[in-house]
Short mmCIF file of C-alpha atoms and ligand atoms in Angstrom, two decimals:
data_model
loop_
_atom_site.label_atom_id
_atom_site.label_comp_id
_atom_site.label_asym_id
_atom_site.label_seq_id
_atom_site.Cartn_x
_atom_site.Cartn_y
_atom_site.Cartn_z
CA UNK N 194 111.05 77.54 114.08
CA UNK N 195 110.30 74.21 113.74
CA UNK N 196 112.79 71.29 111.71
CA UNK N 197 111.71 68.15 109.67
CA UNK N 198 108.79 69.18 108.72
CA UNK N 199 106.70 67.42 106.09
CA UNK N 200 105.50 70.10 102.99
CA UNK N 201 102.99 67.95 101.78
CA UNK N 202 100.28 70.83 102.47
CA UNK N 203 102.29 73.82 102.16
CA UNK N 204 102.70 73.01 98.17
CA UNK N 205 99.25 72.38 95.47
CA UNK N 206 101.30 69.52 93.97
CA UNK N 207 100.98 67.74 96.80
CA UNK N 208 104.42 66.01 97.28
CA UNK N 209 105.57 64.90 100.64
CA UNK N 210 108.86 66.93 100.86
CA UNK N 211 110.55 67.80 104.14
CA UNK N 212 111.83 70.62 105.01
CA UNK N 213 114.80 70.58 107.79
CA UNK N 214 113.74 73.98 108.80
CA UNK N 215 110.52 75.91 108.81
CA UNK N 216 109.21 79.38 109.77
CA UNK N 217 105.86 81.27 109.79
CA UNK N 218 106.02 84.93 109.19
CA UNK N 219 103.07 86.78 110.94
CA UNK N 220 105.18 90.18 111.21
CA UNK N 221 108.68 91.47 110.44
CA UNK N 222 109.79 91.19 113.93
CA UNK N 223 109.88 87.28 113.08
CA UNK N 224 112.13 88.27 110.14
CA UNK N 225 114.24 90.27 112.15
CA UNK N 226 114.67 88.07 114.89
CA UNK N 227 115.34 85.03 112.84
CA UNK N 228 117.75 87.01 111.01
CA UNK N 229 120.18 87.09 113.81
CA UNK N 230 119.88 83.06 114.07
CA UNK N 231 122.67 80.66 113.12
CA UNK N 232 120.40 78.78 111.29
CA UNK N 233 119.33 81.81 109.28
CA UNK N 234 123.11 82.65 108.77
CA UNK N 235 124.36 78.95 107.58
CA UNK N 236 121.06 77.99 105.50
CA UNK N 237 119.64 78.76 102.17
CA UNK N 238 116.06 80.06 102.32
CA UNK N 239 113.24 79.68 100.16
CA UNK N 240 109.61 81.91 100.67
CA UNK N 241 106.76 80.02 100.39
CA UNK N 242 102.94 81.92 100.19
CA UNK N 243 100.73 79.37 98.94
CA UNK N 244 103.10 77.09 97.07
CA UNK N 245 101.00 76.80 93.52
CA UNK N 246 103.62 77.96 91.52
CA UNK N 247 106.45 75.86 93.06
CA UNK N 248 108.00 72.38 92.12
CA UNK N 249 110.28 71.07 94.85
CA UNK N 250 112.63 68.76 92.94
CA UNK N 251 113.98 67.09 95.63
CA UNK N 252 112.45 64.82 98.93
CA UNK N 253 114.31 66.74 101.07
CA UNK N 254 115.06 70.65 101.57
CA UNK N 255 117.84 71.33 103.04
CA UNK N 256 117.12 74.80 104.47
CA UNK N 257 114.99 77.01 105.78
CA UNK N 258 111.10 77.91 104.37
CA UNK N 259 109.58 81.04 105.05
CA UNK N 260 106.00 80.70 104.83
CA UNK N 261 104.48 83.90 104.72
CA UNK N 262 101.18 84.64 107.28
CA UNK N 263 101.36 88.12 107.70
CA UNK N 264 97.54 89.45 107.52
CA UNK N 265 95.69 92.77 107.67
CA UNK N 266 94.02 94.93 104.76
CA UNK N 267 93.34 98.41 104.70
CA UNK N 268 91.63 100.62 102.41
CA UNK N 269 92.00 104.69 102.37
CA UNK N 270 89.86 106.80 100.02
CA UNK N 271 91.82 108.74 97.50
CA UNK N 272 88.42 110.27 95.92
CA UNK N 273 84.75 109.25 95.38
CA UNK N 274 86.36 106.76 92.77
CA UNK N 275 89.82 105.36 93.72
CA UNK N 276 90.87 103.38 97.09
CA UNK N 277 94.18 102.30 97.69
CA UNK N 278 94.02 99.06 99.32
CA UNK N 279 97.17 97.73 101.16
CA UNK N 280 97.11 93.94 101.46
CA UNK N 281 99.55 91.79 103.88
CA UNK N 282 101.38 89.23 102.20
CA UNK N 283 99.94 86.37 103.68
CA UNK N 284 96.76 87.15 102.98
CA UNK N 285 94.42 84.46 100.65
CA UNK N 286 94.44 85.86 97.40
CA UNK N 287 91.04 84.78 96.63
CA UNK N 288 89.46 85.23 99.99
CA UNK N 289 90.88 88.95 99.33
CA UNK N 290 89.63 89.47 95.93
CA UNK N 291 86.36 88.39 97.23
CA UNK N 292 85.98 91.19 99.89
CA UNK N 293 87.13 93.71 96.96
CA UNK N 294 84.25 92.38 95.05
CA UNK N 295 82.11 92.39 97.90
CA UNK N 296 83.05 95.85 98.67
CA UNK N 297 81.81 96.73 95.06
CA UNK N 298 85.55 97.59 94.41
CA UNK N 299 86.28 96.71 90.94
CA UNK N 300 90.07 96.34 89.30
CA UNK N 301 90.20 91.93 90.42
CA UNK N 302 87.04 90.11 89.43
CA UNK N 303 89.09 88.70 86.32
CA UNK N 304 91.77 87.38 88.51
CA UNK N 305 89.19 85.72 90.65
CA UNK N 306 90.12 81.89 91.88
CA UNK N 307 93.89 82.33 91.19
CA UNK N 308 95.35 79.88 94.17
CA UNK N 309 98.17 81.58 96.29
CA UNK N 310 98.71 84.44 98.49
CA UNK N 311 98.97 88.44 97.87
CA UNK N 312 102.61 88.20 98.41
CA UNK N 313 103.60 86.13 95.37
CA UNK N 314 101.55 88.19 93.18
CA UNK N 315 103.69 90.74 91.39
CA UNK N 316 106.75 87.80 91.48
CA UNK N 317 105.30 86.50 88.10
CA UNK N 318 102.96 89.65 87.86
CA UNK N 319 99.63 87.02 87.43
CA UNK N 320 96.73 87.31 84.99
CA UNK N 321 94.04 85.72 84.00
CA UNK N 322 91.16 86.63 81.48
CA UNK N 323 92.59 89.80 79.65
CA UNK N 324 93.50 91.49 83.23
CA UNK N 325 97.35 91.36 84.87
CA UNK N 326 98.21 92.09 88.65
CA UNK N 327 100.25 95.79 86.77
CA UNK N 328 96.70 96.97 85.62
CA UNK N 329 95.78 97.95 89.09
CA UNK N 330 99.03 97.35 91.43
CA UNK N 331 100.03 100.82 93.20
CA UNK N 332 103.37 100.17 94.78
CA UNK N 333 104.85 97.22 97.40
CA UNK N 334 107.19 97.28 100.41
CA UNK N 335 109.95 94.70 100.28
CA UNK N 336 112.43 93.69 102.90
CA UNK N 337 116.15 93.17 101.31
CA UNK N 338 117.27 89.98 102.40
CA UNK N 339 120.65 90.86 102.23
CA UNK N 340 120.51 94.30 103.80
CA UNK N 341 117.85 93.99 106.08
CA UNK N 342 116.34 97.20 104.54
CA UNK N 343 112.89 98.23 104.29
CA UNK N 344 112.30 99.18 100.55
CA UNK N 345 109.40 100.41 98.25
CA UNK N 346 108.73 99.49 95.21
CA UNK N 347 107.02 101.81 92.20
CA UNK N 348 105.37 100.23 89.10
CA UNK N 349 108.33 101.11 86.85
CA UNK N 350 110.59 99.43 88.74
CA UNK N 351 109.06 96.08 89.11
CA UNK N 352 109.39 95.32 85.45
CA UNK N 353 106.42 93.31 85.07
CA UNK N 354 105.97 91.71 81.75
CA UNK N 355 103.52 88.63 80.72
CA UNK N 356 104.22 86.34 83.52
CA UNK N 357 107.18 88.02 84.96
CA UNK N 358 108.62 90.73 86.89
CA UNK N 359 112.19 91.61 88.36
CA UNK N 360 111.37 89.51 91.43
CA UNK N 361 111.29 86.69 88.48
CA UNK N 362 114.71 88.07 87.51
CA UNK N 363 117.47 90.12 88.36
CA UNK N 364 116.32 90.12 91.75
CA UNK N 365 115.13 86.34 92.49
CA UNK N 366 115.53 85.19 96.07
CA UNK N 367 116.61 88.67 97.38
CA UNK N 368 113.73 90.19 98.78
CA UNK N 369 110.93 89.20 100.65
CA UNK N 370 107.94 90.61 99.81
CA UNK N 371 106.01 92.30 103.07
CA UNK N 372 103.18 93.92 101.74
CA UNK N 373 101.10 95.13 98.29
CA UNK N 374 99.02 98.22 97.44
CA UNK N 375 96.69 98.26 95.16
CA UNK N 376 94.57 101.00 93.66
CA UNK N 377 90.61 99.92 92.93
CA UNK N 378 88.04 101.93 91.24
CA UNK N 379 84.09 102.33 92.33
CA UNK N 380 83.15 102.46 88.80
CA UNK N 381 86.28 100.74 86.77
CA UNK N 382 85.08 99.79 83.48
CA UNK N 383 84.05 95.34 82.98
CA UNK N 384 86.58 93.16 81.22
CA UNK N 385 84.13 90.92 79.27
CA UNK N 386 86.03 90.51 76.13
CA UNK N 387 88.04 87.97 76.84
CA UNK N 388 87.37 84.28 75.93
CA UNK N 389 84.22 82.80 77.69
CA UNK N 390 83.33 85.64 80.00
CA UNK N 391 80.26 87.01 77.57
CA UNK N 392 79.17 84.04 77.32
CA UNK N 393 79.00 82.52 81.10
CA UNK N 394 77.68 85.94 81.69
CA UNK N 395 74.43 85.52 79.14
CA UNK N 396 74.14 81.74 80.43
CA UNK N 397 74.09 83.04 83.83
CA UNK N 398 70.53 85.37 82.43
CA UNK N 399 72.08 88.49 83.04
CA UNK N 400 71.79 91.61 81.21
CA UNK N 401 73.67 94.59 83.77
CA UNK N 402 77.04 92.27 85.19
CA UNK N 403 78.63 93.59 87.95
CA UNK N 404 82.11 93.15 89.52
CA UNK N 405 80.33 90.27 91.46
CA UNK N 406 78.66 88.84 88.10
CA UNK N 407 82.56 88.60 86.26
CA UNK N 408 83.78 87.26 89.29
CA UNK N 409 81.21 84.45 89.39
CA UNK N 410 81.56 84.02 85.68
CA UNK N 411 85.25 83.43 85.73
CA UNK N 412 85.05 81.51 88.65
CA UNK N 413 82.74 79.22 86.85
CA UNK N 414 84.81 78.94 83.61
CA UNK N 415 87.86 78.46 85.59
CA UNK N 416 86.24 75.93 87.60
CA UNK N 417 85.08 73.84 84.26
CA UNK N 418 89.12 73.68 82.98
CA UNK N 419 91.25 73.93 85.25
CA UNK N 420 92.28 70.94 88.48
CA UNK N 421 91.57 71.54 91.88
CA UNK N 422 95.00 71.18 93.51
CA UNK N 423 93.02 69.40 96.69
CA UNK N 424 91.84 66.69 94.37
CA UNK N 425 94.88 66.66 92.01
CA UNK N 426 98.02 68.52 92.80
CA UNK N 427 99.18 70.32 90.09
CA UNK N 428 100.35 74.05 90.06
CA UNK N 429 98.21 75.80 86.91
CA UNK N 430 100.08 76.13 83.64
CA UNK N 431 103.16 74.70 84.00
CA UNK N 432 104.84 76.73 80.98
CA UNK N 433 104.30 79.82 79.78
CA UNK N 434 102.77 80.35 76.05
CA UNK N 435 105.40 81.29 74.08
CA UNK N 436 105.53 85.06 72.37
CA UNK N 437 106.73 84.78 69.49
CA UNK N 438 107.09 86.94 66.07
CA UNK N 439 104.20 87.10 63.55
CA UNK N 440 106.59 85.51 60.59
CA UNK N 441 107.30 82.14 62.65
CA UNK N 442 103.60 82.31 63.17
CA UNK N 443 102.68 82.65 59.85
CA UNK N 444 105.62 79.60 59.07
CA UNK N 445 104.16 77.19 61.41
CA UNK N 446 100.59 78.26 60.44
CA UNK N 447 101.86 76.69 56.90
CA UNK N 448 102.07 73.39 58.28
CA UNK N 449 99.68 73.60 61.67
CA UNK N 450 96.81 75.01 59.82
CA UNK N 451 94.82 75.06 63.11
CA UNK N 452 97.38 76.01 65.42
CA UNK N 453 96.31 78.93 68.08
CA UNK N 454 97.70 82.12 68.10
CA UNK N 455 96.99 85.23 69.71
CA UNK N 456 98.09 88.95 68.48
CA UNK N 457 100.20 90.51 70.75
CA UNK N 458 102.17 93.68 70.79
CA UNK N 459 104.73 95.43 68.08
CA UNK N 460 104.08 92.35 65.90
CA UNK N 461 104.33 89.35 68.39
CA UNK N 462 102.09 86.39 68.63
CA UNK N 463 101.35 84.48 71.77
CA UNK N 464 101.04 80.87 70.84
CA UNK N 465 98.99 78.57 72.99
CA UNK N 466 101.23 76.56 74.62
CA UNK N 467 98.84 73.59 75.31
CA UNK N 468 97.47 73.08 71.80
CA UNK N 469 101.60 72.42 70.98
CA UNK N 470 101.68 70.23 73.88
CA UNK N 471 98.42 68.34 72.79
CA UNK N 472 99.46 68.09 69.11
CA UNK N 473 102.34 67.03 70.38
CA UNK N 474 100.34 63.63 71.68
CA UNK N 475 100.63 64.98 75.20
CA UNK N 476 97.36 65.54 76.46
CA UNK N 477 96.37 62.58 79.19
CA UNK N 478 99.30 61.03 78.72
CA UNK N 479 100.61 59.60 82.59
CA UNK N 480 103.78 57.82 83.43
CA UNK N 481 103.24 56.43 87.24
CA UNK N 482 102.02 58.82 88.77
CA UNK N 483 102.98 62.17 87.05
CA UNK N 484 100.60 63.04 83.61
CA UNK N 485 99.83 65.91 81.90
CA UNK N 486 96.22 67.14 82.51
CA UNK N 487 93.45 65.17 80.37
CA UNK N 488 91.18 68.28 79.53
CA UNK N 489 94.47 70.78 79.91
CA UNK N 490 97.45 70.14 78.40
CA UNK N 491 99.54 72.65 79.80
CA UNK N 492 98.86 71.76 83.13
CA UNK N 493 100.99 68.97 84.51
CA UNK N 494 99.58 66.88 87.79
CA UNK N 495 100.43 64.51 90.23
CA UNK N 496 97.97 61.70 90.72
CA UNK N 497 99.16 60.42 94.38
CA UNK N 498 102.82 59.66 94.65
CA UNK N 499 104.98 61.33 92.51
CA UNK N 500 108.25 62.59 93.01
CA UNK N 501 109.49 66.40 91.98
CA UNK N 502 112.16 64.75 90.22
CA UNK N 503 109.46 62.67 87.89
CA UNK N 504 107.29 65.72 87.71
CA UNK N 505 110.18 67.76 86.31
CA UNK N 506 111.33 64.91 83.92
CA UNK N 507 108.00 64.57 82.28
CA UNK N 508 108.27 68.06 82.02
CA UNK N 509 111.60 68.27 80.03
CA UNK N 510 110.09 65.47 77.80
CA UNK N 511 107.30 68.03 76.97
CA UNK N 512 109.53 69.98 76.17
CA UNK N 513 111.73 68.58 74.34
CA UNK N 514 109.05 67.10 72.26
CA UNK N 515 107.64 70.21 71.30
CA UNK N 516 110.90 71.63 70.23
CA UNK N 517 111.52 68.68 67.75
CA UNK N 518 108.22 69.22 66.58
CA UNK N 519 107.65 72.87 66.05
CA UNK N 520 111.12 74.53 67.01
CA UNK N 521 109.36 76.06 69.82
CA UNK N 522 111.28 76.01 73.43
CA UNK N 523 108.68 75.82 75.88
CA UNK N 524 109.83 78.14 79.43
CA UNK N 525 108.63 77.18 82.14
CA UNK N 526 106.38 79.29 84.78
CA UNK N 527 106.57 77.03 87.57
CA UNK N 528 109.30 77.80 90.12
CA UNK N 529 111.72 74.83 90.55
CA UNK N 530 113.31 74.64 94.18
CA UNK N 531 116.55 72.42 94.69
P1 LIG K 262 104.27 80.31 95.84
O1 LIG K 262 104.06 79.15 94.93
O2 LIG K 262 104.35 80.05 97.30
O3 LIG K 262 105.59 81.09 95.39
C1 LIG K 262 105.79 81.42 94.04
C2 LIG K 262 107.13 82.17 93.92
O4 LIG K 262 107.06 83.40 94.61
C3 LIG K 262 108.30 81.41 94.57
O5 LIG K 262 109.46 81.71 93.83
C4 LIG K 262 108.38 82.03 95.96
O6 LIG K 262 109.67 81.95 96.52
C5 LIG K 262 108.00 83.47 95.68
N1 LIG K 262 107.30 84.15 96.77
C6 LIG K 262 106.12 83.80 97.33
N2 LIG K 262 105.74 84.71 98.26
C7 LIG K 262 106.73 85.63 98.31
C8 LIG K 262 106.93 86.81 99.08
N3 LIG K 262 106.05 87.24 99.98
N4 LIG K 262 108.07 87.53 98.86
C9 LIG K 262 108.99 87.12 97.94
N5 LIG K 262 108.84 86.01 97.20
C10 LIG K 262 107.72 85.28 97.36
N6 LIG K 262 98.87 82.09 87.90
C11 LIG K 262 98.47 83.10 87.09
O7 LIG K 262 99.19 84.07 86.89
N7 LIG K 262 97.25 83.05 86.49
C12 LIG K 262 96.38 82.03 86.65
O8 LIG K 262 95.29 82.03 86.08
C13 LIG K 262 96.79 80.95 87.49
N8 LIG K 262 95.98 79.89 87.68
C14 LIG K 262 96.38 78.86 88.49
C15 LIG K 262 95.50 77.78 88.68
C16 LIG K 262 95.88 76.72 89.50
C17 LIG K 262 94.92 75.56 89.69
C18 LIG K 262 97.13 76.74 90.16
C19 LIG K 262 97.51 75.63 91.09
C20 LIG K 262 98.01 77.82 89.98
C21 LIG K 262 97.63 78.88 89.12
N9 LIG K 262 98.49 79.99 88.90
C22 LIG K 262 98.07 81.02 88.11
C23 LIG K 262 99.82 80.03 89.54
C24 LIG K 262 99.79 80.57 90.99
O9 LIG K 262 98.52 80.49 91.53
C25 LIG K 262 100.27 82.02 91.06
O10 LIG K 262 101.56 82.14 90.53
C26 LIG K 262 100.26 82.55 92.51
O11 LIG K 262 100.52 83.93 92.52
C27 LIG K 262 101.28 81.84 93.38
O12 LIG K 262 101.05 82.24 94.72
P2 LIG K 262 101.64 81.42 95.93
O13 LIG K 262 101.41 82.23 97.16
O14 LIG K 262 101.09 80.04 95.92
O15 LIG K 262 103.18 81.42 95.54
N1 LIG K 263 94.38 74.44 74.04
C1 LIG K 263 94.43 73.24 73.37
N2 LIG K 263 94.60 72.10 74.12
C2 LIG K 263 94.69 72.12 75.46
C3 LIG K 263 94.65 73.35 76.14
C4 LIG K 263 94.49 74.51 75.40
O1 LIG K 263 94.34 73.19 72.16
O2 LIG K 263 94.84 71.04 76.05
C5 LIG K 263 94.19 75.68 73.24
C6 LIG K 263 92.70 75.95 72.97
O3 LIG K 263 92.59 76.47 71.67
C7 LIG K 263 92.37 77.04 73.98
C8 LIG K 263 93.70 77.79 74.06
O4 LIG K 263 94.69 76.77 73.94
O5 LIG K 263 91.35 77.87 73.54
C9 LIG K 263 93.89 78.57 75.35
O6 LIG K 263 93.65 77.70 76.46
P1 LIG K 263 93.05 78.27 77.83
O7 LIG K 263 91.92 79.21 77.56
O8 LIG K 263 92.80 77.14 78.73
O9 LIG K 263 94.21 79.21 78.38
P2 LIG K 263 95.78 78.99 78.48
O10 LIG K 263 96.43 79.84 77.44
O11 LIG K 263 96.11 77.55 78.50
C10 LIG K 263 96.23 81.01 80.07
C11 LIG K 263 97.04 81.20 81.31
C12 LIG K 263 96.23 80.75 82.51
C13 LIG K 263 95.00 81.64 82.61
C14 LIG K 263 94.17 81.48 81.33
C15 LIG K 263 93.03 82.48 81.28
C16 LIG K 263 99.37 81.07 80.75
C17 LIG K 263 100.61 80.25 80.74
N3 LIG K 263 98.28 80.48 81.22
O12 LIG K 263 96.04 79.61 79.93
O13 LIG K 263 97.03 80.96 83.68
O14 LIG K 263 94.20 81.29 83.72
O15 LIG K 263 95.01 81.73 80.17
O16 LIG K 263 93.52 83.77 81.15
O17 LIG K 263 99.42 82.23 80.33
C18 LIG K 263 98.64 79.95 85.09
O18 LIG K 263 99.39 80.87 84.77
O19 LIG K 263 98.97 79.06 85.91
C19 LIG K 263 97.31 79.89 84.49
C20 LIG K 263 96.45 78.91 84.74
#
């Protein structure tokens, strides 16, 4: 355990917070033998994987982070098709989609570049180009915080939704999450439908894609839009786009003739959420050192020296703009930590 340490590199917004205590997890015996520790008994705790979905609002933490650095993946056939795959927490996210990819495993490609570490995966249940973590998640084992219980997780009890899941939820802060299984398939059918993917794909001369080809392709496109937190901290979309039902769509659609909307399920509509914040005269806009992305507006950064505090402000601005404007409430996706 170590105290006072600076989490300048532990979170993709870059801010120079300090933790008064600080843990790496390589196995459960460190949980279990911290959890006997004063320190573990008297402070709060917060888990930290890769911190890109995490806004620290304050300088200073006054507790105890967990950063997760458990490794190890192993794969078992379950026929010439299907492999389970179980993936340590701590491992890279995107170092372990690539070896999926590599392994001609297919299932990930679409989530390919997401920052972050396996662990935090099913929290917000992540997605990215028409494919979410629940398509091809198998089951997790948890440790109860409270209990000190080992416990397994199914798909139907995780209740993942768009961008959430009951780690999100009921359950926030109770467990911490050891490992995830996955199930992969030799011959799982391409996701090419979704926004540029077709297109990279035919840029990129290629007639047959495989797994490797989508992952390339939405590597590329996410590479074009999106910051890299080592040049610009910021922590992806920093709200969620709001779902909301085809009747306020077709109201605002009145007055926003261009506005972008997406079909969801049982008559919902998934509204863009940084076409409101652009309208809303957002996009590029900076105020010392925290701004809101200029090709991205749903993706707040930090140019050098921001605080958490000034981050979140700017953020409640947003927001508050874009309910005046549209009657929209923006919710956020980015974890705040106090
Ligand atoms: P952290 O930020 O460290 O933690 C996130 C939350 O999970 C916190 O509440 C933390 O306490 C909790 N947590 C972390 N690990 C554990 C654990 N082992 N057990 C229990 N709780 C845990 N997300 C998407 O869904 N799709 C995208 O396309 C996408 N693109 C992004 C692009 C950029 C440039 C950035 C910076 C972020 C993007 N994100 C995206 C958000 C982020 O990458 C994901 O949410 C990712 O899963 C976070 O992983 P992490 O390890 O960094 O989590
Ligand atoms: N748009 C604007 N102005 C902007 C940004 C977007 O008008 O400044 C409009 C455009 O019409 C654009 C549309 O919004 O076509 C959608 O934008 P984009 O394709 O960039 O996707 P997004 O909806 O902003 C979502 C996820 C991303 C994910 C991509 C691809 C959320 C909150 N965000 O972004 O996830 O990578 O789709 O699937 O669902 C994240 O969660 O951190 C994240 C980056």
């Amino acid at each position: 355990m170590h105290r006072n340490v600076s989490l300048k590199t532990y979170n993709t917004f870059g801010l120079d917070v300090v933790a008064a205590f600080l843990a790496s997890i390589q196995d459960i015996s460190d949980v279990e033998r911290l959890r006997k520790t004063t320190i573990w008994q008297a402070e709060k705790k917060i888990i930290l994987g890769g911190g890109s979905n995490c806004l620290f609002l304050d300088d200073y933490y006054e507790g105890l982070v967990l950063v997760m650095n458990n490794k190890g993946i192993t794969t078992t056939e379950i026929s010439n098709r299907k492999v389970k795959v179980s993936v340590a927490a701590g491992e890279d996210w995107t170092d372990f989609v690539q070896q999926m990819v590599a392994m001609g495993l297919g299932g990930l490609e679409n989530l390919s570049l997401i920052p972050g570490k396996v662990g935090a995966s099913p929290m917000q249940n992540i997605g990215a180009y028409g494919v979410e973590l629940k398509d091809v998640f198998h089951r997790l084992q948890a440790l109860d915080l409270e209990t000190g219980q080992l416990v397994d997780f199914e798909p139907s009890e995780c209740e993942f939704g768009y961008r959430t899941s009951i780690f999100k939820t009921t359950l926030k802060d109770r467990f911490l999450i050891l490992s995830v299984d996955f199930i992969l398939d030799r011959k799982a059918e391409l996701n090419l439908d979704y926004g540029k993917i077709r297109e990279e794909i035919a840029r990129m001369g290629i007639r047959q894609p495989t797994y490797r080809d989508v992952s390339h392709a939405v590597s590329t496109i996410r590479r074009n839009k999106l910051p890299d937190p080592l040049q610009l901290g910021n922590a992806g979309s920093f709200f969620k786009n709001p779902v909301v039902h085809q009747l306020v769509f077709d109201d605002l659609e009145k007055e926003f003739p261009d506005i972008v909307g997406y079909p969801g399920q049982n008559g919902t509509v998934k509204l863009a959420a940084g076409w409101l914040i652009e309208k809303a005269g957002w996009k590029g806009f900076r105020k010392g050192d925290a701004g809101i992305h200029q090709m991205q507006a749903l993706v707040i950064v930090n140019y050098g020296l921001a605080t958490g505090r000034e981050i979140f402000s700017l953020a409640m601005e947003v927001q508050q703009s874009v309910k005046e404007m549209f009657g929209i409430q923006l919710e956020p996706e980015v974890n705040f930590i106090g």
